[in-house]
């Protein structure tokens, strides 16, 4: 019989701070205080190192571990030093091909499965309608809700075929915000009619397909007039996502360490509010001590009658249900993760596909390549002033025009600045 300690642990996912599993996180997993982690770029330096880290995490937890990762593509991909690079969602949007999105999801998912990772925090279902948006941008398929819905479905089907749990995000829509929820609490001020036509449409269209959704740290007064963001709102999480949109799967929160949350409610109280709202999995991407504090807070809330054991059992049932379709595939993938012979070929094929997609997605004026190659004038690259935007195309330009001076200028994401 599962103890309350272990049951609460099945709701919590932590974070590993380095390339190897540290003693503190090892203890949390072994004790059942948490049941998995979210991986970041700092956790993946080399292929064999990552395989061993993931295997170590699985060994430490006695149940089925959830290992999640933001492997979206483009500006947000954690495995660019290990696995095949992925094109951005915007690049897929430029091609407008659900089949191409399916193939990207399938090949990315196959790599994740062999690595032992079973949850991908994608597809991004935000409709990017705000040119000043500092956090979504090229992470979105585009500004057309029907296209976003269609390509999100294609990507999700590819991940499902590979035996990976795909998580649609960021419900109810982070596309028309002007601030980053890592730093502040964004506000979406559209009326209900607009939300249903734009922001909510991709989520509603994919409710029956996706096994999981992730709630955003954004306020949407037209859905819930209270000060609570979607991730902490029972009206948005339960009444809207589950009730009116009909989603029956697993609900993740976005990282509970974002300032949009901690500066208003504090970590422990926010996690309790999220569980009360209807979330099933709390992403606590923090030091092990913070995860332990959240675990203690939930135990105390149960003892005080604030959170019922039924609410926890309900979350666990959804967790187990989401894992069922991937169980056979993932069991095999765990065994194969030690057999590295399959990964190099998969990575090579996926890299070629990603390059093809990225090339097709680029809009190049007629004969512009020749003009660049023959030009003796310096080339000025204009790039958004944000750490997420690196320059994968700078190398290609330099190869095209090896003697040309290339200069770079960063411009504000907000066009009014």
Coordinates of C-alpha atoms in Angstrom, one line a residue:
X1 CA 0.0 0.0 0.0
X2 CA 1.3 3.4 -0.9
X3 CA 2.1 5.7 2.0
X4 CA 1.1 9.3 2.1
X5 CA 4.8 10.2 1.9
X6 CA 5.2 8.2 -1.3
X7 CA 1.8 9.4 -2.7
X8 CA 2.8 13.1 -2.3
X9 CA 6.2 12.3 -3.9
X10 CA 4.4 11.2 -7.0
X11 CA 3.2 14.8 -7.5
X12 CA 6.6 16.4 -7.4
X13 CA 9.3 16.7 -10.0
X14 CA 12.7 18.3 -9.0
X15 CA 15.9 19.4 -10.7
X16 CA 19.4 18.1 -10.9
X17 CA 22.0 20.8 -10.7
X18 CA 24.9 19.2 -12.6
X19 CA 26.0 16.4 -15.0
X20 CA 25.6 13.7 -12.3
X21 CA 23.0 12.8 -9.7
X22 CA 24.0 14.5 -6.4
X23 CA 23.5 12.9 -3.0
X24 CA 20.6 15.2 -2.0
X25 CA 18.5 14.4 -5.1
X26 CA 19.5 10.8 -4.8
X27 CA 18.0 10.7 -1.3
X28 CA 14.8 12.5 -2.4
X29 CA 14.2 9.9 -5.1
X30 CA 15.2 6.9 -2.9
X31 CA 12.9 8.1 -0.2
X32 CA 10.0 8.7 -2.6
X33 CA 9.9 12.4 -1.7
X34 CA 9.9 13.2 -5.4
X35 CA 9.2 10.9 -8.4
X36 CA 11.3 12.5 -11.1
X37 CA 13.1 15.5 -12.5
X38 CA 13.1 18.1 -15.3
X39 CA 16.4 18.0 -17.2
X40 CA 18.1 21.2 -18.5
X41 CA 21.1 21.9 -20.8
X42 CA 23.5 21.8 -17.8
X43 CA 22.6 18.1 -17.4
X44 CA 23.7 17.1 -20.9
X45 CA 27.3 17.5 -22.0
X46 CA 28.0 14.1 -23.6
X47 CA 25.9 11.3 -24.8
X48 CA 27.3 8.6 -22.5
X49 CA 27.2 11.0 -19.5
X50 CA 23.5 11.8 -20.1
X51 CA 22.5 8.1 -20.5
X52 CA 24.2 7.3 -17.2
X53 CA 22.6 10.3 -15.5
X54 CA 19.1 9.3 -16.7
X55 CA 19.7 5.6 -15.8
X56 CA 20.9 6.7 -12.3
X57 CA 17.7 8.7 -11.8
X58 CA 15.5 5.7 -12.8
X59 CA 17.5 3.4 -10.5
X60 CA 17.0 5.6 -7.5
X61 CA 13.2 5.8 -7.6
X62 CA 11.3 2.6 -6.9
X63 CA 8.3 3.4 -9.0
X64 CA 7.9 4.7 -12.5
X65 CA 10.0 7.9 -12.8
X66 CA 8.9 10.9 -14.9
X67 CA 11.8 12.6 -16.6
X68 CA 10.7 15.7 -18.4
X69 CA 12.6 18.0 -20.8
X70 CA 11.9 21.2 -22.7
X71 CA 13.1 19.9 -26.1
X72 CA 10.9 22.2 -28.2
X73 CA 13.4 23.1 -30.9
X74 CA 15.0 26.3 -32.0
X75 CA 15.7 28.7 -29.1
X76 CA 14.6 26.1 -26.5
X77 CA 16.3 22.7 -26.7
X78 CA 18.3 21.2 -23.9
X79 CA 20.0 18.4 -25.9
X80 CA 21.7 20.5 -28.6
X81 CA 25.2 19.2 -27.5
X82 CA 24.0 15.6 -27.4
X83 CA 21.1 14.8 -29.7
X84 CA 20.1 16.1 -33.1
X85 CA 19.2 19.8 -33.2
X86 CA 15.5 20.6 -33.8
X87 CA 14.1 23.3 -36.0
X88 CA 12.0 25.9 -34.2
X89 CA 8.3 25.7 -34.1
X90 CA 8.3 28.9 -36.2
X91 CA 10.2 27.0 -38.9
X92 CA 7.7 24.2 -38.9
X93 CA 5.0 26.9 -39.1
X94 CA 6.6 28.3 -42.2
X95 CA 6.3 24.9 -43.9
X96 CA 2.7 24.5 -42.6
X97 CA 3.0 20.7 -42.9
X98 CA 1.5 18.5 -40.2
X99 CA 3.4 15.5 -41.7
X100 CA 6.7 17.3 -41.4
X101 CA 5.8 18.1 -37.8
X102 CA 5.0 14.4 -37.2
X103 CA 8.4 13.3 -38.6
X104 CA 10.2 15.8 -36.3
X105 CA 8.2 14.6 -33.3
X106 CA 8.8 11.0 -34.2
X107 CA 12.6 11.3 -34.6
X108 CA 13.0 13.5 -31.6
X109 CA 10.9 11.1 -29.6
X110 CA 12.9 8.1 -30.6
X111 CA 16.0 9.7 -29.4
X112 CA 14.4 10.7 -26.1
X113 CA 13.1 7.1 -25.6
X114 CA 16.5 5.6 -26.1
X115 CA 18.0 8.1 -23.6
X116 CA 15.4 7.1 -21.0
X117 CA 13.4 10.4 -21.1
X118 CA 9.7 9.8 -21.2
X119 CA 8.1 13.3 -21.1
X120 CA 8.6 16.2 -23.5
X121 CA 7.3 19.6 -22.6
X122 CA 6.0 20.3 -26.1
X123 CA 4.2 21.1 -28.4
X124 CA 3.9 24.8 -27.8
X125 CA 0.2 25.7 -28.5
X126 CA 0.5 29.4 -27.9
X127 CA -0.7 31.7 -30.7
X128 CA 2.0 34.3 -31.0
X129 CA 0.1 37.5 -31.8
X130 CA 2.2 40.0 -29.9
X131 CA 5.3 41.3 -31.6
X132 CA 6.6 42.5 -28.2
X133 CA 6.3 39.0 -26.6
X134 CA 9.7 38.5 -24.9
X135 CA 9.3 34.8 -24.2
X136 CA 7.4 33.0 -26.9
X137 CA 8.4 34.4 -30.3
X138 CA 9.9 31.7 -32.5
X139 CA 8.8 29.0 -30.0
X140 CA 5.3 29.3 -31.5
X141 CA 4.2 27.8 -34.8
X142 CA 2.7 31.2 -35.7
X143 CA -0.1 33.6 -35.3
X144 CA -2.9 31.5 -36.9
X145 CA -4.7 29.4 -34.4
X146 CA -5.9 26.8 -36.9
X147 CA -2.3 26.3 -38.1
X148 CA -1.0 26.1 -34.5
X149 CA -3.6 23.4 -33.7
X150 CA -2.8 21.4 -36.8
X151 CA 1.0 21.4 -36.4
X152 CA 0.7 20.8 -32.7
X153 CA -1.3 17.7 -33.4
X154 CA 1.3 16.5 -35.9
X155 CA 4.1 17.0 -33.5
X156 CA 2.2 15.3 -30.7
X157 CA 1.3 12.3 -32.9
X158 CA 5.0 11.8 -33.7
X159 CA 5.9 11.8 -30.0
X160 CA 3.1 9.4 -29.2
X161 CA 4.4 7.0 -32.0
X162 CA 7.8 7.1 -30.3
X163 CA 6.2 6.3 -26.8
X164 CA 6.8 9.7 -25.3
X165 CA 4.3 11.7 -23.3
X166 CA 3.8 15.1 -25.1
X167 CA 2.7 18.0 -23.0
X168 CA 0.8 20.9 -24.7
X169 CA 1.6 24.3 -23.3
X170 CA 1.1 27.0 -22.0
X171 CA -2.6 26.9 -21.2
X172 CA -4.7 29.0 -21.7
X173 CA -2.2 30.8 -24.0
X174 CA 1.0 32.8 -23.5
X175 CA 1.2 34.1 -27.0
X176 CA -0.2 37.6 -26.5
X177 CA 1.8 38.7 -23.5
X178 CA 4.4 41.5 -23.2
X179 CA 6.3 40.3 -20.1
X180 CA 8.2 37.1 -19.3
X181 CA 6.5 35.0 -16.5
X182 CA 10.0 34.0 -15.3
X183 CA 10.3 37.7 -14.2
X184 CA 6.7 39.1 -13.8
X185 CA 3.1 38.0 -13.8
X186 CA 1.7 38.5 -17.4
X187 CA -1.8 39.7 -18.1
X188 CA -3.9 38.6 -21.0
X189 CA -6.8 41.1 -21.3
X190 CA -8.8 39.8 -24.3
X191 CA -12.5 39.2 -23.9
X192 CA -14.0 35.7 -23.9
X193 CA -15.0 35.8 -27.6
X194 CA -11.5 36.5 -28.7
X195 CA -10.0 33.9 -26.3
X196 CA -12.2 31.2 -27.7
X197 CA -11.4 32.2 -31.3
X198 CA -7.6 32.5 -30.8
X199 CA -5.9 31.5 -27.6
X200 CA -8.1 28.6 -26.6
X201 CA -8.6 27.1 -30.0
X202 CA -5.4 25.0 -30.3
X203 CA -5.8 23.6 -26.8
X204 CA -9.4 22.6 -27.4
X205 CA -8.5 21.0 -30.7
X206 CA -5.9 18.8 -29.1
X207 CA -7.6 17.9 -25.8
X208 CA -8.6 14.4 -27.0
X209 CA -5.1 13.8 -28.6
X210 CA -2.6 15.0 -25.9
X211 CA -2.0 12.9 -22.8
X212 CA -0.9 16.0 -20.8
X213 CA -1.2 19.8 -20.7
X214 CA 0.8 22.5 -18.8
X215 CA -0.8 25.5 -17.2
X216 CA 0.8 29.0 -17.6
X217 CA 1.6 31.5 -15.0
X218 CA -0.5 34.2 -16.7
X219 CA -3.6 36.1 -15.5
X220 CA -6.7 35.9 -17.7
X221 CA -9.5 38.0 -16.2
X222 CA -12.0 37.0 -18.8
X223 CA -11.7 33.4 -17.6
X224 CA -11.1 34.2 -13.9
X225 CA -11.5 37.7 -12.5
X226 CA -9.5 36.8 -9.3
X227 CA -5.8 37.7 -8.9
X228 CA -4.9 34.1 -9.5
X229 CA -2.9 33.0 -12.6
X230 CA -4.1 30.0 -14.6
X231 CA -1.7 27.7 -12.9
X232 CA -3.3 28.4 -9.5
X233 CA -6.8 29.0 -10.6
X234 CA -9.5 26.3 -10.1
X235 CA -11.7 28.1 -12.5
X236 CA -9.2 28.0 -15.3
X237 CA -7.6 24.7 -14.6
X238 CA -10.6 22.7 -13.6
X239 CA -13.8 24.5 -14.8
X240 CA -12.3 25.6 -18.1
X241 CA -9.6 23.1 -19.1
X242 CA -11.3 20.0 -17.7
X243 CA -14.9 21.0 -17.8
X244 CA -15.6 23.3 -20.8
X245 CA -12.8 22.0 -23.0
X246 CA -13.1 18.4 -21.9
X247 CA -9.5 17.6 -21.1
X248 CA -9.2 14.4 -19.1
X249 CA -5.4 13.9 -19.1
X250 CA -2.5 14.8 -16.8
X251 CA -2.0 18.5 -15.9
X252 CA 1.5 19.9 -15.2
X253 CA 2.2 23.3 -13.8
X254 CA 4.9 25.5 -15.3
X255 CA 8.0 25.8 -13.1
X256 CA 6.8 26.9 -9.7
X257 CA 10.1 28.9 -9.1
X258 CA 9.2 31.6 -11.6
X259 CA 9.0 35.1 -10.1
X260 CA 5.5 35.5 -11.4
X261 CA 4.6 32.9 -8.7
X262 CA 7.1 33.2 -5.9
X263 CA 7.0 37.0 -5.6
X264 CA 3.3 36.9 -5.1
X265 CA 2.5 33.6 -3.2
X266 CA 5.7 32.0 -2.2
X267 CA 6.7 28.5 -3.3
X268 CA 4.9 26.3 -0.8
X269 CA 1.6 28.2 -0.8
X270 CA 1.6 28.4 -4.6
X271 CA 2.1 24.7 -4.8
X272 CA -0.8 24.1 -2.5
X273 CA -3.0 26.4 -4.5
X274 CA -2.0 24.6 -7.7
X275 CA -3.0 21.3 -6.3
X276 CA -6.3 22.7 -5.1
X277 CA -6.8 24.2 -8.6
X278 CA -6.5 20.7 -10.1
X279 CA -2.8 20.3 -11.1
X280 CA -1.5 16.8 -11.0
X281 CA 2.3 17.4 -11.4
X282 CA 4.2 20.2 -9.8
X283 CA 7.4 21.3 -11.6
X284 CA 9.7 22.4 -8.8
X285 CA 12.9 23.2 -10.7
X286 CA 14.8 24.2 -7.5
X287 CA 17.4 23.0 -5.0
X288 CA 16.5 19.7 -3.3
X289 CA 15.8 21.5 0.0
X290 CA 13.0 23.5 -1.7
X291 CA 11.4 20.2 -3.1
X292 CA 11.5 18.8 0.4
X293 CA 9.8 21.9 1.8
X294 CA 7.0 21.6 -0.7
X295 CA 6.6 17.9 0.2
X296 CA 6.3 18.8 3.8
X297 CA 3.8 21.5 3.1
X298 CA 1.5 19.2 1.2
X299 CA 1.7 16.5 4.0
X300 CA 0.8 19.2 6.5
X301 CA -2.1 20.4 4.3
X302 CA -3.5 16.9 4.2
X303 CA -3.2 16.6 7.9
X304 CA -5.0 19.9 8.4
X305 CA -7.8 18.9 6.0
X306 CA -7.0 21.6 3.4
X307 CA -6.1 19.0 0.7
X308 CA -7.8 15.7 0.6
X309 CA -6.2 12.3 0.1
X310 CA -8.8 11.9 -2.7
X311 CA -7.3 14.9 -4.6
X312 CA -3.9 13.3 -4.3
X313 CA -5.2 9.9 -5.4
X314 CA -6.9 11.5 -8.4
X315 CA -3.7 13.1 -9.5
X316 CA -1.9 9.7 -9.2
X317 CA -4.5 8.0 -11.2
X318 CA -4.0 10.5 -14.0
X319 CA -0.3 10.0 -13.8
X320 CA -0.6 6.3 -14.1
X321 CA -3.1 6.6 -17.0
X322 CA -0.8 8.9 -18.9
X323 CA 2.0 6.3 -18.6
X324 CA -0.1 3.3 -19.8
X325 CA 0.3 3.9 -23.6
X326 CA 4.0 4.4 -23.3
X327 CA 4.7 1.6 -20.9
X328 CA 5.7 -1.2 -23.3
X329 CA 7.7 1.1 -25.5
X330 CA 9.5 2.8 -22.6
X331 CA 10.3 -0.5 -20.9
X332 CA 12.1 -1.5 -24.0
X333 CA 13.7 1.9 -24.4
X334 CA 15.2 1.7 -20.9
X335 CA 16.8 -1.6 -21.7
X336 CA 18.1 -0.3 -25.1
X337 CA 19.5 2.9 -23.5
X338 CA 22.5 0.9 -22.5
X339 CA 22.9 -0.3 -26.1
X340 CA 24.3 2.8 -27.8
X341 CA 24.4 1.3 -31.3
X342 CA 21.0 2.7 -32.3
X343 CA 21.5 6.3 -31.2
X344 CA 24.2 7.5 -33.7
X345 CA 22.1 6.5 -36.7
X346 CA 19.0 8.0 -35.2
X347 CA 20.9 11.3 -34.4
X348 CA 22.3 11.4 -37.9
X349 CA 19.0 10.9 -39.6
X350 CA 17.2 13.4 -37.3
X351 CA 20.0 16.0 -37.9
X352 CA 19.6 15.6 -41.7
X353 CA 15.8 16.0 -41.3
X354 CA 16.2 19.1 -39.1
X355 CA 18.6 20.7 -41.6
X356 CA 16.1 20.0 -44.5
X357 CA 13.3 21.6 -42.5
X358 CA 15.3 24.6 -41.5
X359 CA 16.5 25.1 -45.1
X360 CA 13.0 24.9 -46.6
X361 CA 11.7 27.3 -43.9
X362 CA 14.2 30.0 -44.8
X363 CA 12.8 32.7 -47.2
X364 CA 15.7 33.7 -49.4
X365 CA 15.3 36.4 -52.1
X366 CA 16.2 35.4 -55.6
X367 CA 20.0 35.3 -56.2
X368 CA 20.6 36.8 -52.7
X369 CA 23.2 34.0 -51.9
X370 CA 25.2 35.0 -54.9
X371 CA 25.1 38.6 -54.0
X372 CA 26.3 37.8 -50.5
X373 CA 29.1 35.7 -51.7
X374 CA 30.3 38.4 -54.1
X375 CA 29.8 41.3 -51.8
X376 CA 32.9 43.0 -50.4
X377 CA 30.7 45.1 -48.0
X378 CA 30.3 44.1 -44.4
X379 CA 27.2 42.1 -43.5
X380 CA 25.1 43.3 -40.6
X381 CA 23.1 40.7 -38.7
X382 CA 20.1 42.0 -36.7
X383 CA 19.3 39.7 -33.9
X384 CA 16.8 40.0 -31.0
X385 CA 18.4 41.1 -27.7
X386 CA 17.5 38.0 -25.8
X387 CA 19.7 35.2 -24.5
X388 CA 17.5 32.6 -26.1
X389 CA 18.5 33.7 -29.6
X390 CA 21.8 32.5 -30.7
X391 CA 23.3 32.6 -34.2
X392 CA 23.3 29.2 -35.9
X393 CA 23.1 31.0 -39.2
X394 CA 26.3 33.1 -38.6
X395 CA 28.5 30.1 -39.4
X396 CA 26.6 29.4 -42.6
X397 CA 27.0 33.0 -43.7
X398 CA 30.7 33.0 -43.0
X399 CA 31.1 29.8 -45.0
X400 CA 29.2 31.4 -47.9
X401 CA 31.3 34.6 -47.8
X402 CA 34.6 33.7 -46.0
X403 CA 36.3 37.0 -46.7
X404 CA 33.3 39.2 -45.7
X405 CA 33.2 41.0 -42.4
X406 CA 30.1 40.0 -40.4
X407 CA 28.9 42.4 -37.7
X408 CA 26.1 41.8 -35.2
X409 CA 23.6 44.2 -33.6
X410 CA 21.1 43.2 -31.0
X411 CA 17.7 45.0 -31.1
X412 CA 15.0 45.2 -28.4
X413 CA 12.2 42.6 -28.6
X414 CA 9.7 45.4 -28.0
X415 CA 9.5 47.3 -31.3
X416 CA 8.5 50.5 -29.5
X417 CA 11.9 50.7 -27.8

